[in-house]
Short mmCIF file of C-alpha atoms and ligand atoms in Angstrom, two decimals:
data_model
loop_
_atom_site.label_atom_id
_atom_site.label_comp_id
_atom_site.label_asym_id
_atom_site.label_seq_id
_atom_site.Cartn_x
_atom_site.Cartn_y
_atom_site.Cartn_z
CA UNK A 51 62.66 106.70 -55.85
CA UNK A 52 62.46 104.64 -58.58
CA UNK A 53 62.84 100.95 -57.39
CA UNK A 54 60.77 101.20 -54.74
CA UNK A 55 57.69 99.55 -57.02
CA UNK A 56 54.48 99.09 -55.15
CA UNK A 57 53.46 95.38 -57.49
CA UNK A 58 49.77 96.77 -56.60
CA UNK A 59 49.64 99.49 -58.91
CA UNK A 60 50.61 97.38 -61.78
CA UNK A 61 47.64 96.96 -64.57
CA UNK A 62 48.91 96.24 -68.49
CA UNK A 63 46.80 95.12 -71.61
CA UNK A 64 48.31 92.14 -72.44
CA UNK A 65 48.03 91.00 -76.55
CA UNK A 66 49.30 88.07 -78.04
CA UNK A 67 49.65 86.94 -81.86
CA UNK A 68 46.40 86.15 -83.11
CA UNK A 69 45.03 83.25 -85.25
CA UNK A 70 42.50 84.38 -87.74
CA UNK A 71 40.36 81.69 -86.85
CA UNK A 72 38.76 83.53 -83.84
CA UNK A 73 36.26 85.80 -83.83
CA UNK A 74 35.65 86.98 -79.92
CA UNK A 75 38.25 89.89 -78.27
CA UNK A 76 39.76 89.01 -74.53
CA UNK A 77 40.90 92.09 -73.43
CA UNK A 78 43.33 90.97 -70.18
CA UNK A 79 45.00 92.96 -67.27
CA UNK A 80 46.93 92.31 -64.60
CA UNK A 81 47.87 93.11 -61.39
CA UNK A 82 51.19 91.77 -58.76
CA UNK A 83 53.52 89.76 -58.94
CA UNK A 84 55.14 88.46 -61.78
CA UNK A 85 53.97 85.29 -61.36
CA UNK A 86 50.52 86.80 -62.31
CA UNK A 87 52.20 88.22 -65.11
CA UNK A 88 53.01 84.98 -65.87
CA UNK A 89 49.56 83.54 -65.49
CA UNK A 90 48.19 85.47 -68.21
CA UNK A 91 50.18 83.98 -70.69
CA UNK A 92 49.17 80.45 -70.19
CA UNK A 93 45.56 81.92 -69.57
CA UNK A 94 45.45 83.91 -73.49
CA UNK A 95 47.34 80.55 -74.17
CA UNK A 96 43.85 78.76 -73.06
CA UNK A 97 41.59 80.89 -74.41
CA UNK A 98 43.91 81.47 -78.05
CA UNK A 99 42.28 77.68 -78.46
CA UNK A 100 38.76 78.32 -76.87
CA UNK A 101 38.29 81.48 -79.29
CA UNK A 102 39.66 84.82 -78.33
CA UNK A 103 42.27 87.17 -79.82
CA UNK A 104 43.25 89.74 -77.46
CA UNK A 105 43.19 93.22 -77.22
CA UNK A 106 44.76 96.13 -75.86
CA UNK A 107 41.20 98.77 -76.72
CA UNK A 108 38.88 97.72 -73.68
CA UNK A 109 36.05 99.68 -76.74
CA UNK A 110 36.61 96.34 -78.38
CA UNK A 111 36.38 93.47 -76.39
CA UNK A 112 33.63 90.68 -75.52
CA UNK A 113 35.25 89.01 -72.37
CA UNK A 114 37.26 91.27 -69.80
CA UNK A 115 39.51 89.13 -67.40
CA UNK A 116 41.53 90.74 -64.16
CA UNK A 117 44.33 88.93 -62.85
CA UNK A 118 44.27 90.09 -59.17
CA UNK A 119 46.67 90.28 -56.14
CA UNK A 120 45.91 89.85 -52.78
CA UNK A 121 48.79 90.41 -50.88
CA UNK A 122 47.62 93.92 -49.62
CA UNK A 123 44.36 96.12 -48.94
CA UNK A 124 45.95 98.36 -51.65
CA UNK A 125 46.22 95.68 -54.03
CA UNK A 126 42.23 95.01 -53.91
CA UNK A 127 40.97 98.14 -53.60
CA UNK A 128 42.61 99.30 -57.04
CA UNK A 129 40.58 96.04 -58.80
CA UNK A 130 37.95 97.12 -56.94
CA UNK A 131 38.47 100.60 -58.46
CA UNK A 132 39.22 99.17 -61.85
CA UNK A 133 35.71 96.85 -61.79
CA UNK A 134 34.43 99.95 -61.61
CA UNK A 135 35.46 101.78 -64.52
CA UNK A 136 33.99 98.00 -66.68
CA UNK A 137 30.54 98.72 -65.08
CA UNK A 138 30.63 101.89 -66.52
CA UNK A 139 31.94 100.22 -69.32
CA UNK A 140 28.70 96.87 -69.27
CA UNK A 141 26.43 100.00 -69.03
CA UNK A 142 26.45 101.21 -73.15
CA UNK A 143 28.13 97.29 -73.84
CA UNK A 144 25.33 94.20 -71.57
CA UNK A 145 27.05 91.75 -73.68
CA UNK A 146 30.17 92.29 -72.58
CA UNK A 147 30.99 89.79 -69.63
CA UNK A 148 34.14 89.70 -66.94
CA UNK A 149 35.63 87.84 -65.10
CA UNK A 150 38.13 88.15 -61.98
CA UNK A 151 41.18 85.46 -61.99
CA UNK A 152 44.23 85.22 -59.37
CA UNK A 153 44.58 86.17 -55.67
CA UNK A 154 41.43 87.52 -55.02
CA UNK A 155 39.42 85.42 -57.18
CA UNK A 156 40.82 82.68 -54.36
CA UNK A 157 40.68 84.41 -51.25
CA UNK A 158 36.74 85.94 -51.94
CA UNK A 159 35.59 82.91 -53.93
CA UNK A 160 31.33 83.49 -54.80
CA UNK A 161 31.23 86.98 -52.33
CA UNK A 162 32.98 88.06 -55.23
CA UNK A 163 29.80 87.85 -57.61
CA UNK A 164 27.96 89.64 -54.33
CA UNK A 165 29.81 91.84 -54.45
CA UNK A 166 30.67 93.59 -57.03
CA UNK A 167 27.77 92.47 -59.09
CA UNK A 168 29.68 92.69 -62.87
CA UNK A 169 31.70 89.86 -62.05
CA UNK A 170 30.62 86.69 -64.11
CA UNK A 171 32.91 84.46 -63.36
CA UNK A 172 35.30 83.98 -60.75
CA UNK A 173 38.23 81.61 -60.70
CA UNK A 174 40.77 80.36 -59.43
CA UNK A 175 44.91 79.84 -60.31
CA UNK A 176 44.72 76.61 -60.24
CA UNK A 177 41.60 76.39 -62.54
CA UNK A 178 42.74 78.30 -65.72
CA UNK A 179 41.78 74.57 -67.54
CA UNK A 180 38.27 75.29 -67.28
CA UNK A 181 37.90 78.17 -68.22
CA UNK A 182 36.30 77.14 -72.02
CA UNK A 183 33.57 74.78 -69.80
CA UNK A 184 33.51 78.44 -67.93
CA UNK A 185 32.83 80.32 -70.76
CA UNK A 186 30.17 78.69 -72.02
CA UNK A 187 27.84 78.79 -69.01
CA UNK A 188 28.34 82.06 -69.15
CA UNK A 189 27.30 82.45 -73.05
CA UNK A 190 24.06 80.96 -71.03
CA UNK A 191 23.71 83.17 -68.82
CA UNK A 192 24.95 81.85 -65.45
CA UNK A 193 27.90 82.77 -63.36
CA UNK A 194 30.57 80.55 -63.84
CA UNK A 195 32.94 80.05 -60.15
CA UNK A 196 36.04 77.78 -59.58
CA UNK A 197 38.56 78.16 -57.05
CA UNK A 198 39.61 74.58 -56.51
CA UNK A 199 42.60 74.71 -55.93
CA UNK A 200 45.10 71.67 -56.57
CA UNK A 201 47.77 68.80 -55.73
CA UNK A 202 49.09 68.28 -59.15
CA UNK A 203 48.03 71.53 -61.45
CA UNK A 204 51.78 73.10 -62.68
CA UNK A 205 50.43 74.34 -66.11
CA UNK A 206 54.13 72.42 -67.34
CA UNK A 207 51.95 71.50 -70.91
CA UNK A 208 50.51 74.71 -72.23
CA UNK A 209 53.18 77.01 -73.97
CA UNK A 210 52.29 80.41 -72.43
CA UNK A 211 52.29 82.80 -75.17
CA UNK A 212 54.04 85.89 -74.70
CA UNK A 213 52.39 88.61 -73.98
CA UNK A 214 53.70 92.48 -74.72
CA UNK A 215 57.15 91.13 -74.93
CA UNK A 216 60.04 92.71 -76.26
CA UNK A 217 61.33 89.49 -77.58
CA UNK A 218 64.30 89.87 -75.06
CA UNK A 219 63.67 88.36 -71.26
CA UNK A 220 60.97 85.50 -69.89
CA UNK A 221 59.27 84.48 -67.02
CA UNK A 222 58.69 80.60 -66.47
CA UNK A 223 57.38 79.79 -63.64
CA UNK A 224 59.17 76.25 -61.88
CA UNK A 225 56.72 76.11 -58.95
CA UNK A 226 53.16 76.75 -57.47
CA UNK A 227 51.39 77.71 -53.89
CA UNK A 228 53.67 77.95 -51.33
CA UNK A 229 53.94 76.09 -47.96
CA UNK A 230 56.33 78.65 -46.08
CA UNK A 231 52.94 79.95 -43.53
CA UNK A 232 54.71 83.50 -43.30
CA UNK A 233 51.26 84.54 -40.37
CA UNK A 234 51.70 88.32 -42.55
CA UNK A 235 51.05 86.94 -45.95
CA UNK A 236 47.76 85.69 -47.57
CA UNK A 237 49.86 83.97 -50.35
CA UNK A 238 49.37 80.35 -49.19
CA UNK A 239 45.69 80.61 -48.59
CA UNK A 240 45.68 81.81 -52.43
CA UNK A 241 48.02 79.54 -54.06
CA UNK A 242 47.96 76.95 -52.47
CA UNK A 243 50.10 73.78 -51.53
CA UNK A 244 53.91 74.31 -53.01
CA UNK A 245 53.99 71.59 -55.84
CA UNK A 246 57.29 71.82 -58.18
CA UNK A 247 57.28 71.42 -63.05
CA UNK A 248 59.11 69.06 -64.69
CA UNK A 249 62.38 70.10 -64.55
CA UNK A 250 62.04 68.60 -68.85
CA UNK A 251 58.89 70.91 -69.09
CA UNK A 252 60.83 73.73 -67.95
CA UNK A 253 64.27 72.87 -70.31
CA UNK A 254 61.98 72.53 -73.05
CA UNK A 255 60.19 75.80 -72.19
CA UNK A 256 63.72 77.07 -72.28
CA UNK A 257 64.78 75.29 -75.73
CA UNK A 258 61.83 76.89 -77.27
CA UNK A 259 63.08 80.20 -75.90
CA UNK A 260 66.32 80.31 -77.26
CA UNK A 261 64.88 79.10 -80.32
CA UNK A 262 63.20 81.92 -80.49
CA UNK A 263 65.70 85.20 -79.86
CA UNK A 264 64.83 85.55 -76.07
CA UNK A 265 68.34 86.40 -74.08
CA UNK A 266 66.93 85.70 -70.83
CA UNK A 267 64.96 83.05 -68.38
CA UNK A 268 63.75 84.62 -64.62
CA UNK A 269 62.68 81.60 -63.21
CA UNK A 270 59.76 81.96 -60.99
CA UNK A 271 58.39 80.77 -57.64
CA UNK A 272 57.37 81.89 -54.43
CA UNK A 273 60.42 80.17 -52.92
CA UNK A 274 62.52 78.70 -55.54
CA UNK A 275 64.78 77.15 -53.34
CA UNK A 276 62.23 75.09 -52.47
CA UNK A 277 61.84 73.25 -55.56
CA UNK A 278 61.35 69.54 -55.60
CA UNK A 279 60.54 67.61 -58.84
CA UNK A 280 60.46 63.30 -57.98
CA UNK A 281 57.65 62.89 -60.43
CA UNK A 282 55.11 65.18 -59.17
CA UNK A 283 52.85 65.91 -56.38
CA UNK A 284 52.68 68.28 -53.57
CA UNK A 285 56.18 69.11 -51.77
CA UNK A 286 55.35 68.31 -48.21
CA UNK A 287 53.63 64.79 -49.24
CA UNK A 288 57.67 63.70 -50.40
CA UNK A 289 58.33 61.91 -47.34
CA UNK A 290 55.45 59.10 -48.75
CA UNK A 291 57.59 58.96 -52.10
CA UNK A 292 59.50 55.80 -53.89
CA UNK A 293 63.11 54.77 -52.67
CA UNK A 294 63.33 55.28 -56.27
CA UNK A 295 61.52 58.47 -56.61
CA UNK A 296 63.43 59.60 -54.11
CA UNK A 297 66.56 57.72 -55.50
CA UNK A 298 65.91 60.39 -58.91
CA UNK A 299 64.68 63.81 -56.92
CA UNK A 300 65.05 67.14 -58.37
CA UNK A 301 66.15 69.63 -56.05
CA UNK A 302 66.76 73.57 -57.08
CA UNK A 303 70.74 73.57 -57.43
CA UNK A 304 70.02 70.55 -59.82
CA UNK A 305 67.28 71.80 -61.94
CA UNK A 306 69.23 75.73 -62.11
CA UNK A 307 72.26 73.50 -63.02
CA UNK A 308 70.24 71.38 -65.99
CA UNK A 309 69.22 74.90 -67.65
CA UNK A 310 71.92 76.93 -67.46
CA UNK A 311 73.96 73.05 -68.82
CA UNK A 312 70.85 73.76 -71.55
CA UNK A 313 71.90 76.56 -72.94
CA UNK A 314 74.99 77.72 -72.32
CA UNK A 315 73.69 81.38 -74.28
CA UNK A 316 71.36 81.93 -72.46
CA UNK A 317 71.20 83.99 -68.99
CA UNK A 318 69.48 82.28 -66.30
CA UNK A 319 68.00 84.64 -63.23
CA UNK A 320 65.24 83.47 -60.69
CA UNK A 321 63.21 85.01 -57.95
CA UNK A 322 62.18 84.81 -55.45
CA UNK A 323 64.49 83.29 -52.84
CA UNK A 324 63.47 82.16 -48.97
CA UNK A 325 66.91 82.51 -46.96
CA UNK A 326 65.39 79.69 -44.57
CA UNK A 327 65.59 77.39 -47.89
CA UNK A 328 68.59 78.90 -49.76
CA UNK A 329 71.13 75.71 -49.67
CA UNK A 330 74.85 76.07 -50.13
CA UNK A 331 74.50 74.21 -53.14
CA UNK A 332 72.40 76.30 -54.83
CA UNK A 333 75.12 79.94 -54.50
CA UNK A 334 77.71 77.07 -55.46
CA UNK A 335 75.92 76.54 -59.05
CA UNK A 336 75.60 79.99 -59.44
CA UNK A 337 78.97 80.29 -59.19
CA UNK A 338 79.68 77.17 -61.13
CA UNK A 339 77.83 78.21 -64.45
CA UNK A 340 78.50 81.90 -66.09
CA UNK A 341 74.86 82.00 -67.52
CA UNK A 342 73.78 82.91 -64.16
CA UNK A 343 73.07 86.07 -63.22
CA UNK A 344 75.09 87.42 -60.41
CA UNK A 345 71.78 87.67 -58.18
CA UNK A 346 69.83 86.50 -55.40
CA UNK A 347 66.24 88.21 -54.24
CA UNK A 348 66.08 87.63 -50.74
CA UNK A 349 63.45 88.72 -48.36
CA UNK A 350 63.82 89.20 -45.23
CA UNK A 351 61.00 91.27 -43.89
CA UNK A 352 63.02 92.42 -40.45
CA UNK A 353 66.09 92.17 -38.70
CA UNK A 354 64.61 91.37 -35.02
CA UNK A 355 64.82 87.86 -33.97
CA UNK A 356 61.99 88.77 -32.27
CA UNK A 357 59.65 89.78 -34.73
CA UNK A 358 61.22 86.52 -37.90
CA UNK A 359 59.70 84.90 -34.68
CA UNK A 360 56.16 86.58 -34.68
CA UNK A 361 56.20 86.02 -39.03
CA UNK A 362 57.33 82.28 -38.55
CA UNK A 363 60.49 82.83 -41.04
CA UNK A 364 62.44 80.42 -39.82
CA UNK A 365 65.62 81.89 -39.77
CA UNK A 366 67.50 84.49 -37.21
CA UNK A 367 69.13 87.32 -37.98
CA UNK A 368 72.64 85.73 -37.16
CA UNK A 369 71.86 82.91 -39.85
CA UNK A 370 71.00 85.92 -42.37
CA UNK A 371 74.04 86.97 -41.99
CA UNK A 372 76.03 83.82 -42.01
CA UNK A 373 74.04 83.25 -45.86
CA UNK A 374 74.74 86.47 -47.46
CA UNK A 375 78.66 85.69 -46.10
CA UNK A 376 78.39 82.34 -47.89
CA UNK A 377 77.31 84.62 -51.07
CA UNK A 378 79.59 86.73 -50.48
CA UNK A 379 82.58 84.79 -50.10
CA UNK A 380 81.56 82.22 -53.42
CA UNK A 381 80.25 85.18 -55.53
CA UNK A 382 82.23 88.57 -54.19
CA UNK A 383 79.91 90.56 -56.79
CA UNK A 384 76.69 88.75 -56.70
CA UNK A 385 74.25 91.71 -56.54
CA UNK A 386 71.87 90.98 -53.47
CA UNK A 387 67.82 92.83 -53.11
CA UNK A 388 65.20 92.61 -49.69
CA UNK A 389 61.64 92.82 -49.69
CA UNK A 390 61.24 94.60 -45.34
CA UNK A 391 58.08 94.74 -44.48
CA UNK A 392 57.83 98.13 -41.43
CA UNK A 393 55.24 98.35 -38.67
CA UNK A 394 54.32 94.18 -38.32
CA UNK A 395 52.32 93.81 -34.47
CA UNK A 396 53.99 94.59 -31.26
CA UNK A 397 57.09 95.81 -33.33
CA UNK A 398 59.04 98.28 -31.15
CA UNK A 399 61.59 101.08 -32.16
CA UNK A 400 64.70 98.78 -30.74
CA UNK A 401 63.29 96.55 -33.47
CA UNK A 402 62.56 99.26 -36.42
CA UNK A 403 66.29 99.59 -34.91
CA UNK A 404 66.76 95.71 -35.44
CA UNK A 405 66.04 96.18 -39.53
CA UNK A 406 67.64 99.35 -40.08
CA UNK A 407 71.06 97.99 -38.66
CA UNK A 408 70.81 94.83 -40.69
CA UNK A 409 71.01 96.94 -44.14
CA UNK A 410 73.99 98.40 -42.93
CA UNK A 411 75.16 94.99 -42.90
CA UNK A 412 74.25 94.09 -45.57
CA UNK A 413 74.11 97.30 -47.88
CA UNK A 414 71.83 96.14 -50.51
CA UNK A 415 71.52 97.27 -53.69
CA UNK A 416 67.89 97.42 -53.74
CA UNK A 417 65.06 96.73 -51.95
CA UNK A 418 60.86 97.10 -51.95
CA UNK A 419 59.57 97.72 -48.67
CA UNK A 420 56.62 98.12 -47.34
CA UNK A 421 53.87 99.13 -44.68
CA UNK A 422 52.30 96.44 -42.80
CA UNK A 423 48.78 95.67 -43.86
CA UNK A 424 46.37 92.69 -42.14
CA UNK A 425 45.11 90.38 -44.82
CA UNK A 426 41.87 89.33 -43.39
CA UNK A 427 42.03 85.01 -42.86
CA UNK A 428 46.16 84.81 -42.24
CA UNK A 429 47.50 83.40 -38.56
CA UNK A 430 48.82 87.00 -38.12
CA UNK A 431 45.35 88.43 -37.99
CA UNK A 432 44.00 85.94 -36.37
CA UNK A 433 46.12 86.37 -33.56
CA UNK A 434 48.39 89.56 -33.50
CA UNK A 435 46.47 93.43 -33.00
CA UNK A 436 47.42 95.46 -35.61
CA UNK A 437 48.41 97.88 -33.29
CA UNK A 438 50.48 99.99 -34.70
CA UNK A 439 49.58 102.97 -35.79
CA UNK A 440 49.99 104.06 -39.24
CA UNK A 441 51.96 107.83 -38.46
CA UNK A 442 54.61 105.10 -37.21
CA UNK A 443 54.71 102.94 -40.24
CA UNK A 444 55.06 105.42 -42.09
CA UNK A 445 57.52 107.14 -40.81
CA UNK A 446 59.71 103.46 -40.40
CA UNK A 447 58.67 102.59 -43.96
CA UNK A 448 60.17 106.24 -44.98
CA UNK A 449 63.37 105.39 -42.34
CA UNK A 450 63.85 102.74 -44.32
CA UNK A 451 63.85 103.55 -47.85
CA UNK A 452 65.78 106.58 -47.60
CA UNK A 453 68.41 103.57 -46.23
CA UNK A 454 68.03 101.84 -49.21
CA UNK A 455 68.48 104.89 -51.44
CA UNK A 456 72.14 105.41 -49.78
CA UNK A 457 73.25 102.26 -50.00
CA UNK A 458 72.02 101.70 -53.65
CA UNK A 459 74.13 104.96 -54.78
CA UNK A 460 76.49 103.31 -52.45
CA UNK A 461 76.47 100.24 -54.62
CA UNK A 462 75.90 101.61 -56.95
CA UNK A 463 79.05 103.09 -57.08
CA UNK A 464 81.38 100.57 -57.19
CA UNK A 465 80.71 99.78 -60.71
CA UNK A 466 82.44 103.22 -61.40
CA UNK A 467 85.00 103.06 -64.19
CA UNK A 468 84.23 99.32 -64.51
CA UNK A 469 83.55 97.38 -67.94
CA UNK A 470 80.71 95.51 -67.70
CA UNK A 471 78.02 92.71 -69.65
CA UNK A 472 74.99 94.61 -70.57
CA UNK A 473 72.00 92.81 -72.53
CA UNK A 474 69.82 95.64 -74.17
CA UNK A 475 66.11 95.51 -73.29
CA UNK A 476 64.89 98.09 -74.62
CA UNK A 477 64.53 101.78 -75.21
CA UNK A 478 65.74 104.17 -72.31
CA UNK A 479 62.46 105.54 -70.28
CA UNK A 480 64.18 108.85 -69.98
CA UNK A 481 65.65 109.34 -74.15
CA UNK A 482 65.33 107.71 -77.29
CA UNK A 483 68.43 107.61 -78.10
CA UNK A 484 70.07 106.34 -75.35
CA UNK A 485 69.20 101.93 -74.74
CA UNK A 486 68.29 100.47 -71.15
CA UNK A 487 69.83 96.34 -70.59
CA UNK A 488 70.77 95.05 -67.22
CA UNK A 489 74.65 94.12 -65.62
CA UNK A 490 74.52 90.69 -63.72
CA UNK A 491 73.45 92.32 -60.47
CA UNK A 492 69.81 93.33 -62.25
CA UNK A 493 71.75 96.23 -61.80
CA UNK A 494 69.60 99.00 -64.92
CA UNK A 495 72.30 100.62 -67.02
CA UNK A 496 71.55 103.29 -69.91
CA UNK A 497 74.01 104.51 -73.01
CA UNK A 498 74.18 105.63 -76.11
CA UNK A 499 72.68 103.78 -78.83
CA UNK A 500 75.12 103.88 -81.72
CA UNK A 501 75.28 100.26 -83.98
CA UNK A 502 73.48 98.19 -81.28
CA UNK A 503 69.78 96.47 -80.69
CA UNK A 504 68.13 94.74 -78.42
CA UNK A 505 69.16 92.00 -77.65
CA UNK A 506 72.84 92.30 -77.92
CA UNK A 507 74.85 91.80 -75.38
CA UNK A 508 77.13 94.56 -75.05
CA UNK A 509 80.39 95.71 -72.97
CA UNK A 510 79.50 98.74 -71.42
CA UNK A 511 81.93 101.16 -69.50
CA UNK A 512 80.02 102.60 -66.42
CA UNK A 513 80.82 106.74 -66.48
CA UNK A 514 78.33 107.85 -64.18
CA UNK A 515 75.25 106.88 -61.61
CA UNK A 516 72.58 107.77 -59.76
CA UNK A 517 70.65 105.33 -56.93
CA UNK A 518 68.61 103.54 -59.38
CA UNK A 519 70.57 104.17 -62.36
CA UNK A 520 74.17 102.91 -63.95
CA UNK A 521 74.97 105.04 -66.99
CA UNK A 522 78.15 104.39 -69.34
CA UNK A 523 79.05 103.96 -72.45
CA UNK A 524 79.60 100.67 -74.89
CA UNK A 525 83.01 99.52 -76.09
CA UNK A 526 81.90 97.15 -77.83
CA UNK A 527 80.22 93.12 -78.06
CA UNK A 528 80.40 91.07 -75.59
CA UNK A 529 80.03 88.02 -77.45
CA UNK A 530 79.97 87.15 -80.43
N1 LIG B 125 58.04 84.32 -51.72
C1 LIG B 125 57.18 85.55 -52.59
C2 LIG B 125 55.94 86.84 -51.52
C3 LIG B 125 55.79 87.39 -51.84
S1 LIG B 125 55.21 87.93 -51.72
C4 LIG B 125 57.61 86.42 -53.68
O1 LIG B 125 58.30 85.71 -54.20
O2 LIG B 125 58.02 87.42 -53.53
C5 LIG B 125 55.99 89.63 -51.73
C6 LIG B 125 56.46 90.62 -50.48
O3 LIG B 125 54.84 91.27 -50.50
C7 LIG B 125 56.81 90.47 -49.63
O4 LIG B 125 58.22 89.37 -49.22
C8 LIG B 125 56.82 90.96 -47.97
O5 LIG B 125 57.42 91.86 -48.21
C9 LIG B 125 55.52 91.39 -48.97
N2 LIG B 125 54.00 91.39 -47.98
C10 LIG B 125 53.28 89.99 -48.25
N3 LIG B 125 52.43 90.82 -47.04
C11 LIG B 125 51.98 91.61 -46.76
C12 LIG B 125 51.49 92.36 -45.69
N4 LIG B 125 50.75 91.69 -45.54
N5 LIG B 125 52.19 93.38 -45.96
C13 LIG B 125 52.40 93.94 -45.98
N6 LIG B 125 53.93 93.73 -47.10
C14 LIG B 125 53.95 92.32 -47.18
FE1 LIG B 126 54.12 84.49 -48.64
FE2 LIG B 126 56.03 83.84 -46.86
FE3 LIG B 126 55.38 81.95 -49.52
S1 LIG B 126 56.12 86.04 -47.76
S2 LIG B 126 54.18 83.78 -50.32
S3 LIG B 126 54.11 82.29 -46.99
S4 LIG B 126 57.99 82.53 -48.21
#
């Protein structure tokens, strides 16, 4: 199914505008979540200032960096496979250096140097500003490691260079880390405690993107609803802030309002929302501003109260339904997507049926669905036996995916006959004669090119659909 992507199997070299003064070549590949792709843009920006230009040709690289993901075992295996390829490359060109960045670097630390003999450098997600120093050590023949997690670092002062950009849509990171401690999840260990980025630096970045012709930004965080700026520092230290800091603090609804008003022509999206932190104020703000897209990625993981509790998801099935009802009341045509985990420890057939019936209630537009993968060090790994046989996990996952496909088709059929605003992002994957873009609900729309171009907002009459794509025909520009 097209919409079920396993984040772990991405991996693409990133290219940026070269600086003529730079002599060395950086090949950087990213795996995992959008945040990693966004981080690679920050890394490329830092290294452009340290003598490196990017290349997408491994053969001409002096430095290979792999920005890694630890979310499921498969993600780590994919990276280890890739390292074998770099090993082969190193044999023919001994001067080539290899660095591991991101969540695997943080999780395995210097152990990675022993396990993967070809790795010269291990750098965690909060240590990228140290890269120029670490590279000096590597140049002098020593291995270099920095996996210190920070209370402050948000990279708010680094202008990311846009890599492989379509020139239309961009990611803007707004928080780092996560304090939620879902028992299955490795992110709080690899990305540290949650901290928010200065809202003025966020608005500034979006203003610059608008000036460069970008038309859509996605605000990124592991849990955007818990965004809270009170002058810097960890979210968990907010209680200790001064009265003045508390009075002038900006929450996620406040940030959305600032961004929407700063650039009324820019489409605004965000990801990811957590049901336990999403407020009605956020939904009301979305409803108030035309340029905030009607789409919420709202992972639930399971439909069973018993499993939600074991996952340390701090809401019940009923509370999730209330949230969904509020969304549909305030934004009737809001697109909603999910993340789901099949086969969490102790999950019974009844729990699984609860997941299917929750999906039946919501009828999500699309979803990202996974079999549970035990991650070392998490609370679930320490306290719960991974007791659901792989066969059962796979069968339950299949049932979840099949139901989602049915719902995606149902949701897409509701668009038939409507005229919807689409922002053109590029060629359709299947045909050079068609554009591909998205409507406000984030559903992919494909239509004949005519005289329109990438970056145009176009009204498209929807005439057909699959479970993954809407198909139509442009009837004019939607904006002057
Ligand atoms: N809040 C984050 C979630 C990151 S992980 C965000 O911004 O998306 C993305 C998804 O991976 C989770 O929602 C969950 O469905 C899945 N996931 C996380 N840990 C997992 C594990 N141990 N096994 C299987 N799936 C997992
Ligand atoms: Fe992971 Fe839960 Fe945070 S899924 S990223 S601990 S919200």
